[in-house]
Amino acid sequence: MIPIAKPYLTADEAKAAHDTILTGWITQGPRVAEFEEKFATYTGARFAVAVSNCTTALHLAMIAAGVKEGDEVICPSMSYIATANSIKYVGATPVFAEIDPANYNMDINDTEKKITAKTKAILIVHQIGMPADIDAFQALADKHGLVLIEDAACAAGSAYKGKKIGSHSSLVCFSFHPRKVISTGDGGMITTNNEAWYNRMKLLRQHGMSVNDRVRHESSKLIFEDHIEIGYNYRMTDIQAAVGIQQLAKLDWIVAERRKIAARYLDAFKDIDCIQLPVEAAGYFSNYQSFSVLLKPNCPVSRNEIMQKLLDLGVASRRGIMTTHRETAYKTAYANCHLPVSEAAADNSIILPLYIPMKEEDINTVIDLFRKIIERNL
Ligand SMILES: *Cc1c(COP(=O)(O)O)cnc(C)c1O
């Protein structure tokens, strides 16, 4: 069976976790601080805050941005459900905008149409690693006095206009779930250039505690902590951070390898006119967290039939990005929400296997079988 994805983990990560466990300091401590410093340097952001996952990163970003009950935040419905959930956590309302089917990123014209007096922020998603047009969204946010937040869960190692994702705006949230390009088991990171937000998010991720464990531990003077506001336990552990440091050192190589496989698919399928392949415009650099193919209306085979045939032949595939407004948790409240472009893209896209290392013969098998199925030769 050719899997859809697998994390690239080696003896380096295992040794780092092992060594950290033996230090006796296993939750947020020196390894987390080191990982944050290295992640900030890698992305070019001033600060980074490590947290338990990208969903908690997005929640803290909403709080830092001042999003509250009664506010609206514009985001795509076509995203993993955690994107919209993070808006609900602060009592605000997700307002869904359409996507551009060329890259599944949020449609800026539809976003502008959905701005109201209640809008507080715009939450863009770099879909499956392909950057959104950050400058255009930042200009729109500035024009209307809104905060721009980036859901970069899938976009570690991607770049926009020559700079790594994480360096552009002041609230960028990453995931290190095993389905993303680098992993710490679970894990997340927020990068920011705003020092006040940085300090607030560090406080909130650890119960609102005025002094963190490490400072207290290293102090020669007696220190008592205070809890300044009601915070959360959104800490990353030092075991995870030790793994993350190893993964980060390999990130550029992992992305380069992923792009080679993506280039193979792009070349192999370029003449199939009933599918639309990912488009990487000038200035955009994708880490190809996923390789998604969109079936055009003239495609003779249905998406589910392709997926079933691939499965029968030992190749895993997945549906493309989901829509949030059609999930049970949202569909009653969003019964009047119609997003035909997002719905068609979600219903007709298919994600093909892409992971490191992927054997040459497995790449060829995926190419061969997908072609034959789509040309009705299988
Ligand atoms: C994976 C993902 C998330 C959630 O990340 P976790 O680390 O699992 O919480 C959020 N948004 C998007 C777009 C994702 O792909």
Coordinates of C-alpha atoms and ligand atoms in Angstrom, one line a residue:
M1 CA 0.0 0.0 0.0
I2 CA 1.3 3.4 -0.9
P3 CA 0.3 5.8 1.9
I4 CA -0.9 9.3 1.5
A5 CA 1.7 10.8 3.7
K6 CA 4.2 10.0 6.4
P7 CA 6.4 12.2 8.7
Y8 CA 10.1 12.2 8.0
L9 CA 11.6 11.2 11.3
T10 CA 15.1 9.7 11.8
A11 CA 17.4 8.5 14.6
D12 CA 18.3 12.2 15.2
E13 CA 14.8 13.0 16.5
A14 CA 14.7 9.8 18.5
K15 CA 18.0 10.6 20.2
A16 CA 17.0 14.2 20.9
A17 CA 13.8 13.0 22.6
H18 CA 15.8 10.4 24.5
D19 CA 18.4 12.9 25.7
T20 CA 15.8 15.4 26.7
I21 CA 14.0 12.8 28.8
L22 CA 17.2 12.0 30.6
T23 CA 17.9 15.6 31.5
G24 CA 14.8 15.4 33.8
W25 CA 13.3 18.6 32.4
I26 CA 10.5 17.4 30.1
T27 CA 7.9 20.1 29.8
Q28 CA 8.3 23.7 28.6
G29 CA 11.9 24.7 29.4
P30 CA 15.3 25.2 27.7
R31 CA 14.5 23.2 24.5
V32 CA 11.3 25.1 23.9
A33 CA 13.2 28.4 24.2
E34 CA 15.8 27.1 21.8
F35 CA 13.2 25.9 19.3
E36 CA 11.4 29.3 19.4
E37 CA 14.7 31.2 18.9
K38 CA 15.6 28.9 15.9
F39 CA 12.1 29.1 14.4
A40 CA 12.1 32.9 14.6
T41 CA 15.5 33.0 13.0
Y42 CA 14.4 30.6 10.3
T43 CA 11.2 32.5 9.4
G44 CA 12.7 36.0 9.8
A45 CA 10.1 36.9 12.4
R46 CA 11.2 38.9 15.5
F47 CA 9.5 36.5 18.0
A48 CA 8.1 33.0 18.2
V49 CA 5.9 31.4 20.8
A50 CA 5.7 27.6 20.9
V51 CA 2.3 26.0 21.9
S52 CA 0.6 22.7 22.0
N53 CA -0.8 22.7 18.5
C54 CA -2.0 25.1 15.7
T55 CA -5.5 25.2 17.0
T56 CA -4.4 26.6 20.3
A57 CA -2.0 28.9 18.4
L58 CA -5.0 30.3 16.5
H59 CA -7.0 30.7 19.7
L60 CA -4.2 32.8 21.3
A61 CA -3.8 34.8 18.0
M62 CA -7.6 35.7 18.2
I63 CA -7.2 36.9 21.8
A64 CA -4.0 38.9 20.9
A65 CA -5.8 40.5 18.0
G66 CA -8.6 41.6 20.4
V67 CA -11.3 39.5 18.7
K68 CA -14.3 39.3 21.1
E69 CA -17.9 38.2 21.3
G70 CA -20.0 40.0 18.7
D71 CA -17.1 40.5 16.3
E72 CA -16.9 38.9 12.9
V73 CA -13.8 37.3 11.3
I74 CA -13.6 36.6 7.6
C75 CA -12.0 33.2 6.7
P76 CA -12.5 30.5 4.1
S77 CA -15.0 27.8 4.8
M78 CA -12.8 25.6 2.7
S79 CA -10.1 24.8 5.3
Y80 CA -9.6 22.4 8.1
I81 CA -12.5 23.0 10.6
A82 CA -10.0 24.3 13.3
T83 CA -9.6 27.5 11.3
A84 CA -13.3 28.5 12.0
N85 CA -13.4 26.9 15.4
S86 CA -10.7 29.3 16.7
I87 CA -13.0 32.2 15.9
K88 CA -15.9 30.5 17.8
Y89 CA -13.6 30.0 20.9
V90 CA -13.6 33.7 21.5
G91 CA -17.3 34.1 20.9
A92 CA -16.9 35.7 17.5
T93 CA -18.6 34.7 14.3
P94 CA -16.8 33.2 11.3
V95 CA -18.0 34.8 8.0
F96 CA -17.0 32.6 5.2
A97 CA -15.6 33.9 1.9
E98 CA -15.2 32.1 -1.4
I99 CA -11.9 30.7 -2.6
D100 CA -10.1 31.0 -5.9
P101 CA -10.1 27.6 -7.5
A102 CA -6.6 28.2 -9.1
N103 CA -4.9 27.8 -5.7
Y104 CA -7.8 27.2 -3.2
N105 CA -6.8 30.4 -1.4
M106 CA -9.4 32.9 -0.2
D107 CA -10.9 35.2 -2.9
I108 CA -9.9 38.8 -2.1
N109 CA -12.9 40.4 -3.9
D110 CA -15.4 38.2 -2.0
T111 CA -13.5 38.9 1.2
E112 CA -13.9 42.7 0.7
K113 CA -17.7 42.2 0.0
K114 CA -18.1 40.4 3.3
I115 CA -16.6 43.2 5.5
T116 CA -19.2 44.8 7.8
A117 CA -19.1 47.2 10.7
K118 CA -18.6 44.1 13.0
T119 CA -15.5 42.7 11.1
K120 CA -12.5 42.7 13.4
A121 CA -10.0 40.5 11.5
I122 CA -9.2 38.6 8.3
L123 CA -7.9 35.0 8.8
I124 CA -6.2 33.8 5.6
V125 CA -5.1 30.2 5.1
H126 CA -2.1 29.2 3.1
Q127 CA -3.9 26.2 1.6
I128 CA -2.0 23.0 1.7
G129 CA 1.2 25.0 1.7
M130 CA 0.5 27.4 -1.2
P131 CA 0.8 31.0 0.1
A132 CA -2.1 33.4 -0.1
D133 CA -1.5 36.9 -1.5
I134 CA -0.4 38.3 1.8
D135 CA 0.4 41.8 0.6
A136 CA -3.1 42.2 -1.0
F137 CA -4.8 40.9 2.1
Q138 CA -2.6 43.1 4.4
A139 CA -3.5 46.2 2.3
L140 CA -7.2 45.3 2.5
A141 CA -7.0 44.8 6.3
D142 CA -5.1 48.1 6.7
K143 CA -7.7 49.9 4.5
H144 CA -10.5 48.8 6.9
G145 CA -8.6 48.9 10.2
L146 CA -8.6 45.1 10.6
V147 CA -6.0 42.7 11.9
L148 CA -4.6 40.1 9.5
I149 CA -4.0 36.7 10.9
E150 CA -2.4 33.8 8.9
D151 CA -3.3 30.2 9.4
A152 CA 0.0 28.8 8.2
A153 CA -0.7 25.3 9.7
C154 CA 0.5 23.7 6.4
A155 CA 3.0 26.3 5.3
A156 CA 6.3 25.9 7.3
G157 CA 9.0 26.3 4.7
S158 CA 6.8 28.0 2.1
A159 CA 7.7 31.5 1.0
Y160 CA 6.0 34.6 -0.5
K161 CA 7.8 37.2 -2.5
G162 CA 11.2 35.9 -1.4
K163 CA 10.5 35.7 2.3
K164 CA 9.6 32.7 4.4
I165 CA 6.0 32.4 5.7
G166 CA 6.1 33.7 9.3
S167 CA 7.9 37.0 8.6
H168 CA 5.2 39.0 6.8
S169 CA 2.4 39.8 9.3
S170 CA 2.1 39.9 13.0
L171 CA 0.1 36.7 13.8
V172 CA 1.2 33.6 11.9
C173 CA 0.2 30.2 13.2
F174 CA 2.0 26.9 12.4
S175 CA 1.2 23.2 13.0
F176 CA 3.6 20.4 13.7
H177 CA 1.0 17.6 13.4
P178 CA 2.3 14.5 11.6
R179 CA 0.3 15.4 8.5
K180 CA 2.3 18.6 8.0
V181 CA 5.8 18.9 6.6
I182 CA 7.6 18.8 9.9
S183 CA 6.3 17.3 13.1
T184 CA 6.7 17.2 16.8
G185 CA 3.9 14.6 17.3
D186 CA 1.5 17.5 18.0
G187 CA 2.8 21.0 18.3
G188 CA 2.3 24.6 17.1
M189 CA 4.1 27.9 16.8
I190 CA 3.0 31.6 16.5
T191 CA 5.4 34.0 15.0
T192 CA 5.0 37.7 15.5
N193 CA 6.8 41.0 15.1
N194 CA 4.7 42.7 17.8
E195 CA 6.4 42.6 21.2
A196 CA 3.3 43.4 23.3
W197 CA 1.3 40.5 21.6
Y198 CA 4.4 38.2 22.0
N199 CA 4.4 38.9 25.8
R200 CA 0.7 38.4 26.1
M201 CA 0.6 35.1 24.2
K202 CA 3.5 33.8 26.3
L203 CA 1.6 34.7 29.4
L204 CA -1.7 33.1 28.2
R205 CA -0.1 29.8 27.1
Q206 CA 1.0 29.2 30.7
H207 CA -2.1 29.9 32.9
G208 CA -1.5 33.6 32.9
M209 CA 1.5 33.1 35.2
S210 CA 3.7 36.1 35.7
V211 CA 6.9 34.1 36.2
N212 CA 7.6 31.0 34.2
D213 CA 8.9 27.7 35.7
R214 CA 12.3 28.2 34.2
V215 CA 12.9 31.7 35.6
R216 CA 11.8 30.5 39.0
H217 CA 14.0 27.4 38.8
E218 CA 17.0 29.4 37.9
S219 CA 16.6 32.2 40.4
S220 CA 18.8 32.4 43.4
K221 CA 16.2 34.6 45.1
L222 CA 12.8 33.5 46.3
I223 CA 10.2 34.4 43.7
F224 CA 6.4 33.9 44.0
E225 CA 4.4 33.9 40.9
D226 CA 1.1 35.8 40.3
H227 CA -1.6 34.8 37.8
I228 CA -2.3 38.1 36.1
E229 CA -5.3 36.9 34.0
I230 CA -7.2 33.7 33.2
G231 CA -4.9 31.8 30.9
Y232 CA -4.6 28.4 29.5
N233 CA -2.3 25.4 29.5
Y234 CA -1.2 25.5 25.9
R235 CA 2.4 24.5 26.5
M236 CA 4.7 22.5 24.2
T237 CA 6.9 20.0 26.0
D238 CA 10.7 20.1 25.9
I239 CA 10.5 16.5 24.4
Q240 CA 8.5 17.8 21.5
A241 CA 10.7 20.9 21.1
A242 CA 13.9 18.7 21.0
V243 CA 12.3 16.8 18.1
G244 CA 11.2 20.1 16.5
I245 CA 14.8 21.5 16.6
Q246 CA 16.0 18.4 14.6
Q247 CA 13.0 18.7 12.2
L248 CA 13.6 22.4 11.6
A249 CA 17.2 21.8 10.7
K250 CA 15.9 19.5 7.9
L251 CA 13.0 21.6 6.7
D252 CA 14.6 23.2 3.7
W253 CA 15.8 19.9 2.5
I254 CA 12.4 18.2 3.1
V255 CA 10.7 21.0 1.1
A256 CA 13.2 20.6 -1.8
E257 CA 12.6 16.9 -1.9
R258 CA 8.8 17.4 -1.8
R259 CA 9.1 19.9 -4.6
K260 CA 10.9 17.3 -6.8
I261 CA 8.1 14.9 -6.4
A262 CA 5.5 17.6 -7.1
A263 CA 7.5 18.5 -10.2
R264 CA 7.2 14.9 -11.4
Y265 CA 3.5 14.9 -11.0
L266 CA 3.1 18.3 -12.7
D267 CA 5.1 17.1 -15.6
A268 CA 3.5 13.7 -15.9
F269 CA -0.1 15.1 -15.8
K270 CA 0.4 18.4 -17.8
D271 CA -1.3 17.1 -20.9
I272 CA -4.5 15.7 -19.2
D273 CA -7.0 18.4 -20.0
C274 CA -9.8 17.3 -17.7
I275 CA -7.8 18.1 -14.5
Q276 CA -6.5 21.3 -13.1
L277 CA -3.0 21.1 -11.5
P278 CA -1.7 23.3 -8.7
V279 CA -0.5 26.7 -10.0
E280 CA 2.5 28.3 -8.4
A281 CA 2.5 31.9 -9.7
A282 CA 5.7 34.1 -9.7
G283 CA 6.6 35.1 -6.2
Y284 CA 4.9 32.1 -4.6
F285 CA 6.8 29.1 -3.3
S286 CA 4.9 26.1 -2.0
N287 CA 6.2 23.4 0.3
Y288 CA 3.7 21.0 -1.3
Q289 CA 2.3 19.9 2.0
S290 CA -0.3 18.2 -0.2
F291 CA -0.6 17.7 -3.9
S292 CA -4.2 18.3 -4.9
V293 CA -5.7 17.8 -8.3
L294 CA -9.0 19.4 -9.3
L295 CA -11.3 17.4 -11.6
K296 CA -12.9 19.7 -14.2
P297 CA -16.6 19.2 -15.2
N298 CA -15.5 17.4 -18.3
C299 CA -13.7 14.7 -16.4
P300 CA -15.2 11.3 -17.4
V301 CA -14.6 9.7 -14.0
S302 CA -16.0 10.8 -10.7
R303 CA -13.7 11.7 -7.8
N304 CA -15.0 8.9 -5.6
E305 CA -14.6 6.4 -8.4
I306 CA -11.0 7.4 -8.9
M307 CA -10.3 7.2 -5.1
Q308 CA -11.9 3.7 -4.9
K309 CA -10.0 2.4 -7.9
L310 CA -6.7 3.8 -6.5
L311 CA -7.5 2.1 -3.1
D312 CA -8.3 -1.2 -4.9
L313 CA -4.9 -1.0 -6.6
G314 CA -3.0 -0.2 -3.3
V315 CA -2.7 3.6 -3.5
A316 CA -4.1 5.8 -0.8
S317 CA -5.7 9.1 -1.7
R318 CA -7.7 11.7 0.2
R319 CA -10.6 14.1 -0.6
G320 CA -9.3 17.6 -1.1
I321 CA -9.7 20.3 1.5
M322 CA -13.1 20.1 3.3
T323 CA -15.7 22.9 3.7
T324 CA -16.6 23.9 7.2
H325 CA -20.1 25.3 6.6
R326 CA -21.4 21.8 5.5
E327 CA -20.2 20.0 8.6
T328 CA -22.8 19.0 11.2
A329 CA -21.3 21.4 13.8
Y330 CA -21.9 24.4 11.5
K331 CA -24.6 23.4 8.9
T332 CA -27.7 24.5 10.9
A333 CA -26.3 28.0 11.7
Y334 CA -25.0 28.3 8.1
A335 CA -28.0 26.9 6.3
N336 CA -28.2 30.1 4.2
C337 CA -24.5 30.1 3.4
H338 CA -23.9 29.3 -0.3
L339 CA -20.3 29.0 -1.5
P340 CA -20.6 27.2 -4.9
V341 CA -16.9 27.6 -5.8
S342 CA -15.7 26.2 -2.5
E343 CA -18.2 23.4 -2.6
A344 CA -17.4 22.4 -6.1
A345 CA -13.6 22.5 -5.4
A346 CA -14.1 20.4 -2.2
D347 CA -16.2 17.8 -4.0
N348 CA -14.0 17.4 -7.0
S349 CA -10.5 17.5 -5.7
I350 CA -8.3 14.6 -4.8
I351 CA -5.0 14.5 -2.9
L352 CA -2.3 12.1 -4.1
P353 CA 0.5 10.5 -2.1
L354 CA 3.5 12.7 -1.5
Y355 CA 6.0 12.1 1.3
I356 CA 9.8 11.8 1.9
P357 CA 11.4 9.5 1.0
M358 CA 9.1 8.2 -1.7
K359 CA 10.5 5.4 -3.8
E360 CA 10.9 6.0 -7.5
E361 CA 8.8 3.0 -8.3
D362 CA 6.0 4.3 -6.0
I363 CA 6.0 7.7 -7.8
N364 CA 5.8 5.9 -11.1
T365 CA 2.9 3.7 -9.8
V366 CA 0.9 6.7 -8.7
I367 CA 1.5 8.5 -12.1
D368 CA 0.7 5.4 -14.1
L369 CA -2.5 4.3 -12.2
F370 CA -3.9 7.9 -11.9
R371 CA -3.4 8.4 -15.7
K372 CA -5.0 5.1 -16.6
I373 CA -8.0 5.6 -14.3
I374 CA -8.6 9.1 -15.6
E375 CA -8.3 8.0 -19.2
R376 CA -10.7 5.1 -18.5
N377 CA -8.1 2.5 -19.2
L378 CA -8.6 0.8 -15.8
Ligands
LIG1 C1 -3.9 21.0 10.5 C2 -4.5 22.3 10.4 C3 -5.0 23.0 11.5 C4 -4.9 22.4 12.9 O1 -3.6 22.1 13.3 P1 -3.3 21.3 14.7 O2 -1.9 21.5 14.9 O3 -3.7 19.9 14.4 O4 -4.2 21.9 15.7 C5 -5.5 24.3 11.4 N1 -5.6 24.9 10.2 C6 -5.3 24.2 9.1 C7 -5.4 24.9 7.8 C8 -4.7 22.9 9.1 O5 -4.4 22.3 8.0

